Short mmCIF file of C-alpha atoms and ligand atoms in Angstrom, two decimals:
data_model
loop_
_atom_site.label_atom_id
_atom_site.label_comp_id
_atom_site.label_asym_id
_atom_site.label_seq_id
_atom_site.Cartn_x
_atom_site.Cartn_y
_atom_site.Cartn_z
CA MET M 1343 66.66 -52.21 42.90
CA ARG M 1344 70.09 -50.89 43.61
CA CYS M 1345 69.03 -47.41 42.74
CA HIS M 1346 66.07 -47.75 45.09
CA VAL M 1347 68.35 -48.70 47.93
CA ALA M 1348 70.80 -45.92 47.09
CA THR M 1349 68.15 -43.18 47.04
CA SER M 1350 66.86 -44.18 50.41
CA CYS M 1351 70.06 -45.21 52.18
CA HIS M 1352 69.65 -42.73 55.02
CA VAL M 1353 66.11 -44.05 55.54
CA VAL M 1354 67.50 -47.56 55.75
CA TRP M 1355 69.99 -46.37 58.30
CA LEU M 1356 67.20 -44.90 60.41
CA PHE M 1357 65.23 -48.09 59.98
CA VAL M 1358 68.17 -50.16 61.25
CA LEU M 1359 68.51 -47.89 64.28
CA ILE M 1360 64.83 -48.10 65.12
CA SER M 1361 64.66 -51.86 64.58
CA GLY M 1362 67.69 -52.20 66.80
CA CYS M 1363 65.91 -50.33 69.61
CA TRP M 1364 62.71 -52.40 69.45
CA GLY M 1365 64.36 -55.59 68.49
CA GLN M 1366 61.80 -56.01 65.72
CA VAL M 1367 62.39 -55.17 62.03
CA ASN M 1368 59.91 -52.59 60.43
CA ARG M 1369 59.56 -52.93 56.70
CA LEU M 1370 59.08 -49.70 54.76
CA PRO M 1371 56.20 -49.19 52.24
CA PHE M 1372 56.84 -48.94 48.51
CA PHE M 1373 54.94 -47.45 45.51
CA THR M 1374 53.23 -49.90 43.19
CA ASN M 1375 52.25 -47.43 40.34
CA HIS M 1376 53.80 -48.34 37.01
CA PHE M 1377 54.24 -44.70 35.89
CA PHE M 1378 57.19 -44.37 38.24
CA ASP M 1379 59.10 -46.60 35.80
CA THR M 1380 57.96 -44.78 32.63
CA TYR M 1381 56.07 -41.45 32.71
CA LEU M 1382 52.66 -40.06 33.61
CA LEU M 1383 50.73 -38.36 30.78
CA ILE M 1384 48.36 -35.55 31.73
CA SER M 1385 46.44 -33.71 29.05
CA GLU M 1386 46.91 -29.92 29.03
CA ASP M 1387 43.17 -29.34 29.03
CA THR M 1388 42.65 -31.21 32.34
CA PRO M 1389 40.44 -28.96 34.44
CA VAL M 1390 41.82 -27.53 37.68
CA GLY M 1391 40.53 -29.43 40.72
CA SER M 1392 40.13 -32.76 39.00
CA SER M 1393 42.01 -35.86 40.10
CA VAL M 1394 44.92 -36.73 37.88
CA THR M 1395 45.87 -40.11 39.28
CA GLN M 1396 46.04 -42.07 42.56
CA LEU M 1397 49.27 -43.06 44.26
CA LEU M 1398 49.33 -46.70 45.27
CA ALA M 1399 51.76 -48.16 47.86
CA ARG M 1400 52.15 -51.35 49.83
CA ASP M 1401 53.40 -51.89 53.35
CA MET M 1402 54.26 -55.37 54.53
CA ASP M 1403 53.46 -54.45 58.14
CA ASN M 1404 50.09 -53.05 57.14
CA ASP M 1405 50.92 -49.75 58.80
CA PRO M 1406 48.64 -46.77 57.98
CA LEU M 1407 50.22 -44.82 55.12
CA VAL M 1408 50.52 -41.10 54.48
CA PHE M 1409 51.11 -39.75 50.93
CA GLY M 1410 52.64 -36.46 49.97
CA VAL M 1411 54.36 -34.38 47.26
CA SER M 1412 57.61 -32.52 47.69
CA GLY M 1413 59.25 -29.68 45.82
CA GLU M 1414 58.04 -26.07 45.45
CA GLU M 1415 57.04 -26.17 41.75
CA ALA M 1416 55.45 -29.63 42.05
CA SER M 1417 53.30 -28.59 45.03
CA ARG M 1418 52.14 -25.47 43.05
CA PHE M 1419 50.67 -27.75 40.39
CA PHE M 1420 49.74 -30.89 42.31
CA ALA M 1421 48.17 -31.68 45.68
CA VAL M 1422 48.07 -35.16 47.21
CA GLU M 1423 45.37 -36.31 49.55
CA PRO M 1424 47.40 -37.81 52.47
CA ASP M 1425 45.13 -40.76 53.26
CA THR M 1426 44.02 -41.90 49.82
CA GLY M 1427 46.95 -40.81 47.64
CA VAL M 1428 44.64 -39.12 45.10
CA VAL M 1429 46.59 -36.48 43.16
CA TRP M 1430 44.70 -33.22 42.34
CA LEU M 1431 45.58 -30.60 39.74
CA ARG M 1432 45.90 -27.19 41.39
CA GLN M 1433 46.86 -25.03 38.39
CA PRO M 1434 46.04 -25.20 34.67
CA LEU M 1435 48.68 -26.92 32.54
CA ASP M 1436 49.91 -25.53 29.25
CA ARG M 1437 52.03 -27.71 27.08
CA GLU M 1438 53.16 -24.70 25.09
CA THR M 1439 54.83 -23.14 28.18
CA LYS M 1440 55.94 -26.27 30.11
CA SER M 1441 55.65 -29.63 28.51
CA GLU M 1442 57.10 -31.86 31.28
CA PHE M 1443 57.61 -31.96 35.03
CA THR M 1444 59.60 -34.13 37.38
CA VAL M 1445 57.60 -34.54 40.55
CA GLU M 1446 58.66 -36.26 43.72
CA PHE M 1447 55.93 -38.10 45.63
CA SER M 1448 56.39 -39.61 49.07
CA VAL M 1449 54.75 -42.28 51.17
CA SER M 1450 55.31 -42.77 54.89
CA ASP M 1451 54.25 -45.39 57.43
CA HIS M 1452 55.01 -43.01 60.34
CA GLN M 1453 58.31 -44.77 60.92
CA GLY M 1454 59.96 -44.20 57.62
CA VAL M 1455 59.39 -42.11 54.45
CA ILE M 1456 59.92 -43.33 50.90
CA THR M 1457 60.15 -40.76 48.04
CA ARG M 1458 60.07 -41.43 44.32
CA LYS M 1459 60.27 -39.19 41.27
CA VAL M 1460 57.90 -39.43 38.34
CA ASN M 1461 58.26 -37.89 34.88
CA ILE M 1462 54.99 -36.10 34.03
CA GLN M 1463 54.44 -35.38 30.34
CA VAL M 1464 51.85 -32.70 29.39
CA GLY M 1465 49.64 -34.00 26.55
CA ASP M 1466 48.97 -31.65 23.63
CA VAL M 1467 45.54 -30.31 22.82
CA ASN M 1468 44.83 -27.96 19.91
CA ASP M 1469 44.18 -24.96 22.08
CA ASN M 1470 46.10 -22.28 20.16
CA ALA M 1471 45.00 -20.49 17.04
CA PRO M 1472 47.69 -19.56 14.50
CA THR M 1473 49.37 -16.17 15.12
CA PHE M 1474 50.46 -13.85 12.35
CA HIS M 1475 53.92 -12.29 12.61
CA ASN M 1476 55.17 -8.85 11.60
CA GLN M 1477 51.81 -7.25 11.29
CA PRO M 1478 50.47 -4.91 9.91
CA TYR M 1479 50.76 -6.23 6.39
CA SER M 1480 50.92 -3.71 3.61
CA VAL M 1481 52.73 -3.70 0.30
CA ARG M 1482 53.15 -1.29 -2.61
CA ILE M 1483 53.33 -2.79 -6.08
CA LEU M 1484 53.55 -1.35 -9.54
CA GLU M 1485 50.57 -1.14 -11.78
CA ASN M 1486 52.32 -3.23 -14.44
CA THR M 1487 53.43 -6.09 -12.15
CA PRO M 1488 53.18 -9.19 -14.37
CA VAL M 1489 50.73 -11.93 -13.65
CA GLY M 1490 52.34 -14.69 -11.54
CA THR M 1491 54.74 -12.39 -9.68
CA PRO M 1492 54.99 -13.14 -5.95
CA ILE M 1493 54.57 -9.88 -4.06
CA PHE M 1494 54.30 -10.78 -0.40
CA ILE M 1495 54.59 -13.56 2.18
CA VAL M 1496 52.42 -13.80 5.19
CA ASN M 1497 53.72 -15.83 8.12
CA ALA M 1498 51.59 -17.36 10.81
CA THR M 1499 52.64 -20.07 13.25
CA ASP M 1500 50.73 -22.31 15.60
CA PRO M 1501 52.51 -23.64 18.70
CA ASP M 1502 50.33 -26.75 18.90
CA LEU M 1503 51.71 -30.12 17.89
CA GLY M 1504 50.89 -32.13 14.82
CA ALA M 1505 47.96 -31.19 12.63
CA GLY M 1506 46.82 -28.65 15.19
CA GLY M 1507 50.10 -26.81 14.61
CA SER M 1508 50.27 -26.79 10.83
CA VAL M 1509 48.84 -23.70 9.22
CA LEU M 1510 47.04 -23.24 5.89
CA TYR M 1511 46.35 -19.81 4.38
CA SER M 1512 43.45 -18.56 2.29
CA PHE M 1513 41.90 -15.25 1.24
CA GLN M 1514 38.56 -14.67 2.72
CA PRO M 1515 36.69 -13.85 0.50
CA PRO M 1516 38.82 -14.96 -2.45
CA SER M 1517 40.26 -12.12 -4.54
CA GLN M 1518 40.00 -11.81 -8.32
CA PHE M 1519 43.46 -10.27 -8.60
CA PHE M 1520 45.56 -12.07 -5.98
CA ALA M 1521 46.05 -15.66 -4.85
CA ILE M 1522 47.75 -17.00 -1.75
CA ASP M 1523 49.77 -20.19 -1.61
CA SER M 1524 47.93 -22.15 1.04
CA ALA M 1525 51.00 -23.83 2.58
CA ARG M 1526 53.68 -21.11 2.28
CA GLY M 1527 51.58 -17.96 2.42
CA ILE M 1528 53.04 -16.46 -0.75
CA VAL M 1529 50.76 -13.88 -2.33
CA THR M 1530 50.91 -13.66 -6.15
CA VAL M 1531 49.28 -11.53 -8.82
CA ILE M 1532 46.84 -13.55 -10.92
CA ARG M 1533 45.30 -10.82 -13.06
CA GLU M 1534 46.52 -7.64 -14.72
CA LEU M 1535 46.16 -4.62 -12.47
CA ASP M 1536 45.00 -1.17 -13.48
CA TYR M 1537 45.80 1.87 -11.42
CA GLU M 1538 42.99 3.78 -13.13
CA THR M 1539 40.31 1.46 -11.82
CA THR M 1540 41.62 0.46 -8.38
CA GLN M 1541 44.37 2.12 -6.39
CA ALA M 1542 44.37 -0.22 -3.40
CA TYR M 1543 43.14 -3.63 -2.32
CA GLN M 1544 42.23 -4.63 1.20
CA LEU M 1545 42.40 -8.40 1.59
CA THR M 1546 41.72 -10.65 4.57
CA VAL M 1547 44.06 -13.61 5.11
CA ASN M 1548 42.70 -16.57 7.04
CA ALA M 1549 45.26 -18.82 8.72
CA THR M 1550 43.70 -22.01 10.02
CA ASP M 1551 45.32 -25.02 11.62
CA GLN M 1552 44.66 -28.54 10.46
CA ASP M 1553 43.14 -30.03 13.59
CA LYS M 1554 40.52 -32.56 12.55
CA THR M 1555 38.05 -32.04 15.38
CA ARG M 1556 38.34 -28.36 16.24
CA PRO M 1557 40.41 -26.32 13.81
CA LEU M 1558 41.29 -22.83 15.04
CA SER M 1559 41.79 -19.88 12.72
CA MET M 1560 43.00 -16.30 12.77
CA LEU M 1561 42.43 -13.43 10.37
CA ALA M 1562 44.84 -10.69 9.25
CA ASN M 1563 44.47 -7.74 6.93
CA LEU M 1564 46.73 -7.29 3.91
CA ALA M 1565 46.73 -3.89 2.20
CA ILE M 1566 48.03 -3.86 -1.38
CA ILE M 1567 48.66 -0.37 -2.74
CA ILE M 1568 48.97 -0.02 -6.51
CA THR M 1569 51.33 2.70 -7.74
CA ASP M 1570 51.13 4.33 -11.13
CA VAL M 1571 53.94 3.20 -13.45
CA GLN M 1572 54.98 6.79 -14.22
CA ASP M 1573 55.38 7.66 -10.55
CA MET M 1574 57.80 4.80 -10.21
CA ASP M 1575 60.25 4.98 -7.34
CA PRO M 1576 62.29 2.17 -5.85
CA ILE M 1577 59.83 1.29 -3.12
CA PHE M 1578 60.00 -2.27 -4.37
CA ILE M 1579 63.31 -2.77 -2.51
CA ASN M 1580 61.75 -2.16 0.85
CA LEU M 1581 59.28 -4.96 0.46
CA PRO M 1582 59.31 -7.27 3.47
CA TYR M 1583 60.62 -10.74 2.69
CA SER M 1584 61.88 -9.45 -0.64
CA THR M 1585 64.60 -12.15 -0.74
CA ASN M 1586 61.95 -14.82 -0.56
CA ILE M 1587 59.78 -13.22 -3.16
CA TYR M 1588 62.47 -12.90 -5.81
CA GLU M 1589 63.74 -16.42 -5.43
CA HIS M 1590 61.44 -17.58 -8.23
CA SER M 1591 60.75 -14.32 -10.09
CA PRO M 1592 63.10 -12.62 -12.59
CA PRO M 1593 65.19 -9.78 -11.03
CA PRO M 1594 64.00 -6.26 -11.93
CA TRP M 1595 65.78 -4.38 -14.71
CA TRP M 1596 67.36 -1.77 -12.42
CA ARG M 1597 69.19 -4.43 -10.44
CA LEU M 1598 70.99 -5.57 -13.54
CA GLY M 1599 72.05 -2.00 -14.17
CA PHE M 1600 74.51 -1.63 -11.29
CA PRO M 1601 76.93 -4.45 -12.08
CA LEU M 1602 76.96 -3.37 -15.73
CA THR M 1603 77.85 0.22 -14.90
CA ARG M 1604 80.58 -0.86 -12.57
CA ALA M 1605 82.04 -2.99 -15.38
CA TRP M 1606 81.69 -0.58 -18.28
CA GLY M 1607 82.43 2.71 -16.73
CA LEU M 1608 80.95 6.01 -15.73
CA ARG M 1609 80.09 7.20 -19.24
CA ARG M 1610 77.71 4.42 -19.79
CA LEU M 1611 76.16 5.22 -16.49
CA ARG M 1612 75.78 8.86 -17.50
CA ARG M 1613 74.39 7.89 -20.86
CA LEU M 1614 72.04 5.53 -19.22
CA ARG M 1615 71.02 8.22 -16.80
CA ARG M 1616 70.51 10.70 -19.65
CA LEU M 1617 68.56 8.12 -21.53
CA ARG M 1618 66.53 7.43 -18.49
CA ARG M 1619 65.95 11.14 -17.93
CA LEU M 1620 64.98 11.50 -21.57
CA ARG M 1621 62.66 8.54 -21.29
CA TRP M 1622 61.19 10.02 -18.14
CA LEU M 1623 60.74 13.33 -19.86
CA ARG M 1624 59.17 11.68 -22.87
CA ARG M 1625 56.93 9.66 -20.68
CA LEU M 1626 56.06 12.79 -18.75
CA ARG M 1627 55.30 14.64 -21.96
CA ARG M 1628 53.21 11.78 -23.20
CA LEU M 1629 51.48 11.68 -19.89
CA ARG M 1630 50.88 15.40 -19.93
CA ARG M 1631 49.53 15.15 -23.42
CA LEU M 1632 47.40 12.25 -22.37
CA ARG M 1633 46.21 14.12 -19.31
CA ARG M 1634 45.47 17.22 -21.38
CA LEU M 1635 43.63 15.06 -23.87
CA ARG M 1636 41.69 13.43 -21.07
CA ARG M 1637 40.89 16.80 -19.56
CA LEU M 1638 39.83 18.11 -22.96
CA ARG M 1639 37.71 15.04 -23.51
CA ARG M 1640 36.18 15.42 -20.08
CA LEU M 1641 35.49 19.10 -20.77
CA ARG M 1642 33.97 18.26 -24.13
CA ARG M 1643 31.86 15.57 -22.54
CA LEU M 1644 30.77 18.03 -19.88
CA ARG M 1645 29.97 20.66 -22.51
CA ARG M 1646 28.03 18.12 -24.52
CA LEU M 1647 26.21 17.05 -21.40
CA ARG M 1648 25.44 20.70 -20.54
CA ARG M 1649 24.22 21.34 -24.07
CA LEU M 1650 22.17 18.19 -23.90
CA ARG M 1651 20.76 19.26 -20.56
CA ARG M 1652 19.95 22.73 -21.91
CA LEU M 1653 18.36 21.13 -24.96
CA ARG M 1654 16.47 18.73 -22.77
CA ARG M 1655 15.26 21.61 -20.62
CA LEU M 1656 14.20 23.52 -23.73
CA ARG M 1657 12.48 20.44 -25.12
CA ARG M 1658 10.80 19.82 -21.82
CA LEU M 1659 9.67 23.45 -21.73
CA ARG M 1660 8.35 23.18 -25.27
CA GLN M 1661 6.63 19.90 -24.50
CA LEU M 1662 5.15 21.43 -21.38
CA ARG M 1663 3.89 24.41 -23.36
CA ARG M 1664 2.42 22.11 -26.00
CA LEU M 1665 0.82 20.01 -23.32
CA ARG M 1666 -0.62 23.13 -21.67
CA ARG M 1667 -2.02 24.34 -25.01
CA LEU M 1668 -3.49 20.93 -25.66
CA ARG M 1669 -5.00 20.88 -22.19
CA ARG M 1670 -6.52 24.34 -22.74
CA LEU M 1671 -7.93 23.21 -26.09
CA ARG M 1672 -9.32 20.07 -24.54
CA ARG M 1673 -10.87 22.10 -21.74
CA LEU M 1674 -12.37 24.47 -24.32
CA ARG M 1675 -13.69 21.53 -26.31
CA ARG M 1676 -15.10 20.01 -23.22
CA LEU M 1677 -16.58 23.38 -22.28
CA ARG M 1678 -18.23 24.01 -25.65
CA PRO M 1679 -20.76 21.19 -25.37
CA LEU M 1680 -21.33 22.26 -21.78
CA ARG M 1681 -22.11 25.79 -22.85
CA ARG M 1682 -24.40 24.46 -25.55
CA LEU M 1683 -26.10 22.31 -23.00
CA ARG M 1684 -26.51 25.28 -20.68
CA ARG M 1685 -27.97 27.38 -23.46
CA LEU M 1686 -30.31 24.58 -24.43
CA ARG M 1687 -31.38 24.22 -20.83
CA ARG M 1688 -31.98 27.96 -20.53
CA LEU M 1689 -34.05 27.90 -23.74
CA ARG M 1690 -36.05 24.92 -22.49
CA ARG M 1691 -36.67 26.66 -19.19
CA LEU M 1692 -37.84 29.77 -20.99
CA ARG M 1693 -40.18 27.72 -23.21
CA ARG M 1694 -41.61 25.96 -20.21
CA LEU M 1695 -42.19 29.29 -18.51
CA ARG M 1696 -43.96 30.68 -21.58
CA ARG M 1697 -46.17 27.60 -21.81
CA LEU M 1698 -47.02 27.92 -18.19
CA ARG M 1699 -47.91 31.59 -18.60
CA ARG M 1700 -50.16 30.76 -21.56
CA ARG M 1701 -51.86 28.04 -19.62
CA LEU M 1702 -52.33 30.44 -16.75
CA ARG M 1703 -53.90 33.02 -19.06
CA ARG M 1704 -56.25 30.36 -20.40
CA LEU M 1705 -57.09 29.24 -16.97
CA ARG M 1706 -57.99 32.71 -15.60
CA PRO M 1707 -61.58 32.90 -16.93
CA LEU M 1708 -62.23 29.39 -15.76
CA ARG M 1709 -61.02 30.38 -12.40
CA ARG M 1710 -63.25 33.39 -12.41
CA LEU M 1711 -66.16 31.15 -13.20
CA ARG M 1712 -65.21 28.81 -10.48
CA ARG M 1713 -64.88 31.70 -8.12
CA LEU M 1714 -68.25 33.00 -9.09
CA ARG M 1715 -69.76 29.57 -8.58
CA ARG M 1716 -68.11 29.34 -5.29
CA LEU M 1717 -69.40 32.76 -4.37
CA ARG M 1718 -72.90 31.78 -5.39
CA ARG M 1719 -72.69 28.61 -3.42
CA LEU M 1720 -71.49 30.61 -0.51
CA ARG M 1721 -74.33 33.10 -0.85
CA ARG M 1722 -76.86 30.29 -1.00
CA LEU M 1723 -75.29 28.75 1.99
CA ARG M 1724 -75.46 32.07 3.79
CA ARG M 1725 -79.13 32.50 2.88
CA LEU M 1726 -79.79 29.01 4.07
CA ARG M 1727 -78.01 29.74 7.24
CA ARG M 1728 -80.03 32.93 7.68
CA LEU M 1729 -83.20 31.01 7.01
CA ARG M 1730 -82.25 28.36 9.43
CA ARG M 1731 -81.59 30.99 11.94
CA LEU M 1732 -85.13 32.46 11.40
CA ARG M 1733 -87.97 31.13 13.44
CA PRO M 1734 -89.55 28.01 12.09
CA LEU M 1735 -92.99 29.76 11.85
CA ARG M 1736 -91.74 32.47 9.63
CA ARG M 1737 -90.06 29.89 7.60
CA LEU M 1738 -93.22 28.00 7.31
CA ARG M 1739 -95.18 31.08 6.40
CA ARG M 1740 -92.78 32.13 3.88
CA LEU M 1741 -92.60 28.67 2.48
CA ARG M 1742 -96.35 28.51 2.28
CA ARG M 1743 -96.56 31.87 0.65
CA LEU M 1744 -93.96 30.85 -1.79
CA ARG M 1745 -95.70 27.60 -2.49
CA ARG M 1746 -99.02 29.34 -2.94
CA LEU M 1747 -97.49 31.78 -5.27
CA ARG M 1748 -95.82 29.03 -7.21
CA ARG M 1749 -99.05 27.10 -7.34
CA LEU M 1750 -100.93 30.15 -8.38
CA ARG M 1751 -98.44 30.84 -11.03
CA ARG M 1752 -98.68 27.34 -12.22
CA LEU M 1753 -102.52 27.24 -11.84
CA ARG M 1754 -103.50 30.53 -13.37
CA PRO M 1755 -103.74 29.35 -16.97
CA LEU M 1756 -105.39 26.11 -15.90
CA ARG M 1757 -108.00 27.92 -13.87
CA ARG M 1758 -108.83 30.17 -16.70
CA LEU M 1759 -109.26 27.20 -18.92
CA ARG M 1760 -111.38 25.46 -16.36
CA ARG M 1761 -113.53 28.54 -15.87
CA LEU M 1762 -113.98 28.90 -19.54
CA ARG M 1763 -114.90 25.26 -19.79
CA ARG M 1764 -117.29 25.57 -16.94
CA LEU M 1765 -118.87 28.63 -18.49
CA ARG M 1766 -119.20 26.89 -21.76
CA ARG M 1767 -120.77 23.91 -20.11
CA LEU M 1768 -123.20 26.21 -18.26
CA ARG M 1769 -124.13 28.01 -21.43
CA ARG M 1770 -124.75 24.77 -23.19
CA LEU M 1771 -126.91 23.59 -20.35
CA ARG M 1772 -128.86 26.84 -20.32
CA ARG M 1773 -129.51 26.58 -24.01
CA LEU M 1774 -130.61 23.00 -23.67
CA ARG M 1775 -132.92 23.92 -20.84
CA ARG M 1776 -134.43 26.71 -22.91
CA LEU M 1777 -134.97 24.39 -25.78
CA ARG M 1778 -136.56 21.74 -23.61
CA ARG M 1779 -138.80 24.29 -22.10
CA LEU M 1780 -140.08 25.36 -25.56
CA ARG M 1781 -143.01 23.54 -26.91
CA PRO M 1782 -142.45 21.08 -29.60
CA LEU M 1783 -144.74 23.23 -31.88
CA ARG M 1784 -142.90 26.32 -31.39
CA ARG M 1785 -139.91 24.27 -32.16
CA LEU M 1786 -141.49 23.17 -35.32
CA ARG M 1787 -142.56 26.64 -36.21
CA ARG M 1788 -139.35 28.00 -35.55
CA LEU M 1789 -137.80 25.28 -37.51
CA ARG M 1790 -140.05 25.90 -40.41
CA ARG M 1791 -139.45 29.54 -40.24
CA LEU M 1792 -135.88 28.91 -40.19
CA ARG M 1793 -136.07 26.58 -43.10
CA ARG M 1794 -138.01 29.07 -45.05
CA LEU M 1795 -135.70 31.73 -44.24
CA ARG M 1796 -132.82 29.65 -45.26
CA ARG M 1797 -134.35 28.71 -48.52
CA THR M 1798 -135.42 32.17 -49.40
CA SER M 1799 -132.87 34.48 -48.02
CA SER M 1800 -129.44 34.43 -49.33
CA LEU M 1801 -127.33 32.87 -46.85
CA THR M 1802 -124.12 34.48 -45.71
CA PRO M 1803 -121.04 32.57 -46.80
CA ASP M 1804 -120.34 32.08 -43.12
CA ALA M 1805 -123.50 30.26 -42.64
CA TRP M 1806 -122.76 28.05 -45.63
CA SER M 1807 -119.43 27.17 -44.40
CA LEU M 1808 -120.68 26.68 -40.91
CA GLY M 1809 -123.68 24.62 -41.95
CA ARG M 1810 -121.93 22.63 -44.61
CA VAL M 1811 -124.66 23.51 -46.91
CA SER M 1812 -124.18 23.35 -50.59
CA PRO M 1813 -126.09 26.26 -52.34
CA GLY M 1814 -128.44 24.42 -54.69
CA LYS M 1815 -129.77 21.93 -52.26
CA SER M 1816 -132.10 22.08 -49.35
CA GLY M 1817 -129.68 19.81 -47.53
CA PRO M 1818 -129.67 18.40 -44.06
CA LEU M 1819 -130.14 20.61 -41.11
CA LEU M 1820 -127.43 22.48 -39.40
CA SER M 1821 -126.79 21.39 -35.92
CA GLY M 1822 -128.55 23.48 -33.32
CA LYS M 1823 -125.36 24.56 -31.69
CA VAL M 1824 -123.85 26.00 -34.77
CA LEU M 1825 -126.97 27.81 -35.58
CA ASP M 1826 -127.26 29.10 -32.16
CA ASN M 1827 -123.83 30.54 -32.41
CA TYR M 1828 -124.55 31.97 -35.78
CA TRP M 1829 -127.60 33.75 -34.68
CA ARG M 1830 -126.12 34.95 -31.58
CA GLY M 1831 -123.34 36.48 -33.64
CA LYS M 1832 -125.96 38.24 -35.98
CA SER M 1833 -127.91 39.63 -33.14
C1 LIG F 2846 57.74 -17.13 10.39
O1 LIG F 2846 57.98 -16.58 11.65
C2 LIG F 2846 58.63 -17.48 12.56
C3 LIG F 2846 58.72 -16.76 13.89
O2 LIG F 2846 59.05 -15.40 13.74
C4 LIG F 2846 60.00 -17.84 11.99
O3 LIG F 2846 60.61 -18.74 12.87
C5 LIG F 2846 59.78 -18.48 10.65
O4 LIG F 2846 61.02 -18.75 10.04
C6 LIG F 2846 59.00 -17.54 9.73
N1 LIG F 2846 58.71 -18.24 8.49
C7 LIG F 2846 58.93 -17.69 7.29
C8 LIG F 2846 58.54 -18.47 6.12
O5 LIG F 2846 59.42 -16.55 7.19
C1 LIG F 2847 39.08 -19.75 8.03
O1 LIG F 2847 38.94 -20.81 7.08
C2 LIG F 2847 38.46 -22.04 7.61
C3 LIG F 2847 38.53 -23.08 6.51
O2 LIG F 2847 37.95 -22.55 5.32
C4 LIG F 2847 37.09 -21.86 8.17
O3 LIG F 2847 36.60 -23.07 8.72
C5 LIG F 2847 37.13 -20.79 9.24
O4 LIG F 2847 35.81 -20.51 9.72
C6 LIG F 2847 37.76 -19.50 8.70
N1 LIG F 2847 37.94 -18.58 9.81
C7 LIG F 2847 37.21 -17.46 9.99
C8 LIG F 2847 37.50 -16.62 11.16
O5 LIG F 2847 36.30 -17.16 9.22
#
């Protein structure tokens, strides 16, 4: 309370003056916020333009109050709404650059002004990713570096507080040959290296902070260059952080050398140097021999490969030739039956043709016949046509003539026969009439005469045969007709 009075003593003085003039005592307002006694915590990720807090004050006279902020830096970051006392953030806060402010706020009832300072603490948020130092990272190591030797330290820091500021390291992706200590960032060899297979490694180190909700991480490249043991030079000394690395690893042999030479003299040094030179030379010779051997081996391999290739080519050529021969043979084989077939077909065709010719020869007379028949038919038809064309009378006449002729031809023998028959009949009738006309006596006489004659005269054999008369008998009479004929023949 004393402090309060002391800070605002000039205000009190003014107040006494004014109250003396009006004869009435004005009581000044006072802040009621508790953070004036302790501190106000504002998170560093509070967005610009948002309200941070509200100033509260009381005035016993119930005068209208006006709030404000004083100080150049404070008014860059904070603005106070005069009527309500709401405090706005005007600029982004960053705990990592300024973690606390002392801000003076004021309240006035138009008669007097009260100011009060507040301690503003900026609250930490994990808003920074770890940062690597002393980049780029590259290190040369010997091919025969033993397993477990630390070779490098990476260093990344995170300005955030707490877990958000503690960094863990890892290789991403993990390496088969190197490991990194997750807390200290010490890189060690975990597998024997071989310059012949790999001359350099490119690793990616991931540094991530330990924030539970939103861990932030950063990547850095680490180049590890492997040097051949024979090409050894004291590059190892220039390693960054070499003091740290060799804390736990045995010191290299050449470091031991210097104190010994100082103690034992120059000769030893020279001897050592000679020895070293000799060793170098020997190593070089060995290496040269090895290299020559390798070259020779490579050459031999190449020659073998070339020979093999030539052989392969030759073999391929031979195989190709064999294949071609085989193909030709196969084609020929395939062709042989074809040729046979063709020959057979030709022969068959020829046979067919011959058969056809024979048939044709056989058929020719038949054809002639047919032609003849056709011709005859045609002639008949022509005749008929001619006839048809002729007048019907002529036709008739001709037909009649023809018929008559035919009839005559047919009738001639018949008529002759009939005439003969008629004649015969007439003759018979005439004879009969003559006989009837004769007197029965004459008949008798004649008969008797005849009988006498027959008995007496020798009869001609004809008469005997005709009269069926046996010679010794005076048999039955011959029929008149026969006799008639007989006599007619004699006369
Ligand atoms: C890492 O770097 C920081 C800043 O340069 C330094 O303060 C710290 O000592 C370093 N840590 C190690 C292990 O070298
Ligand atoms: C780094 O490692 C952490 C933990 O393994 C992982 O969450 C993060 O994604 C990694 N960072 C990058 C950039 O890959």
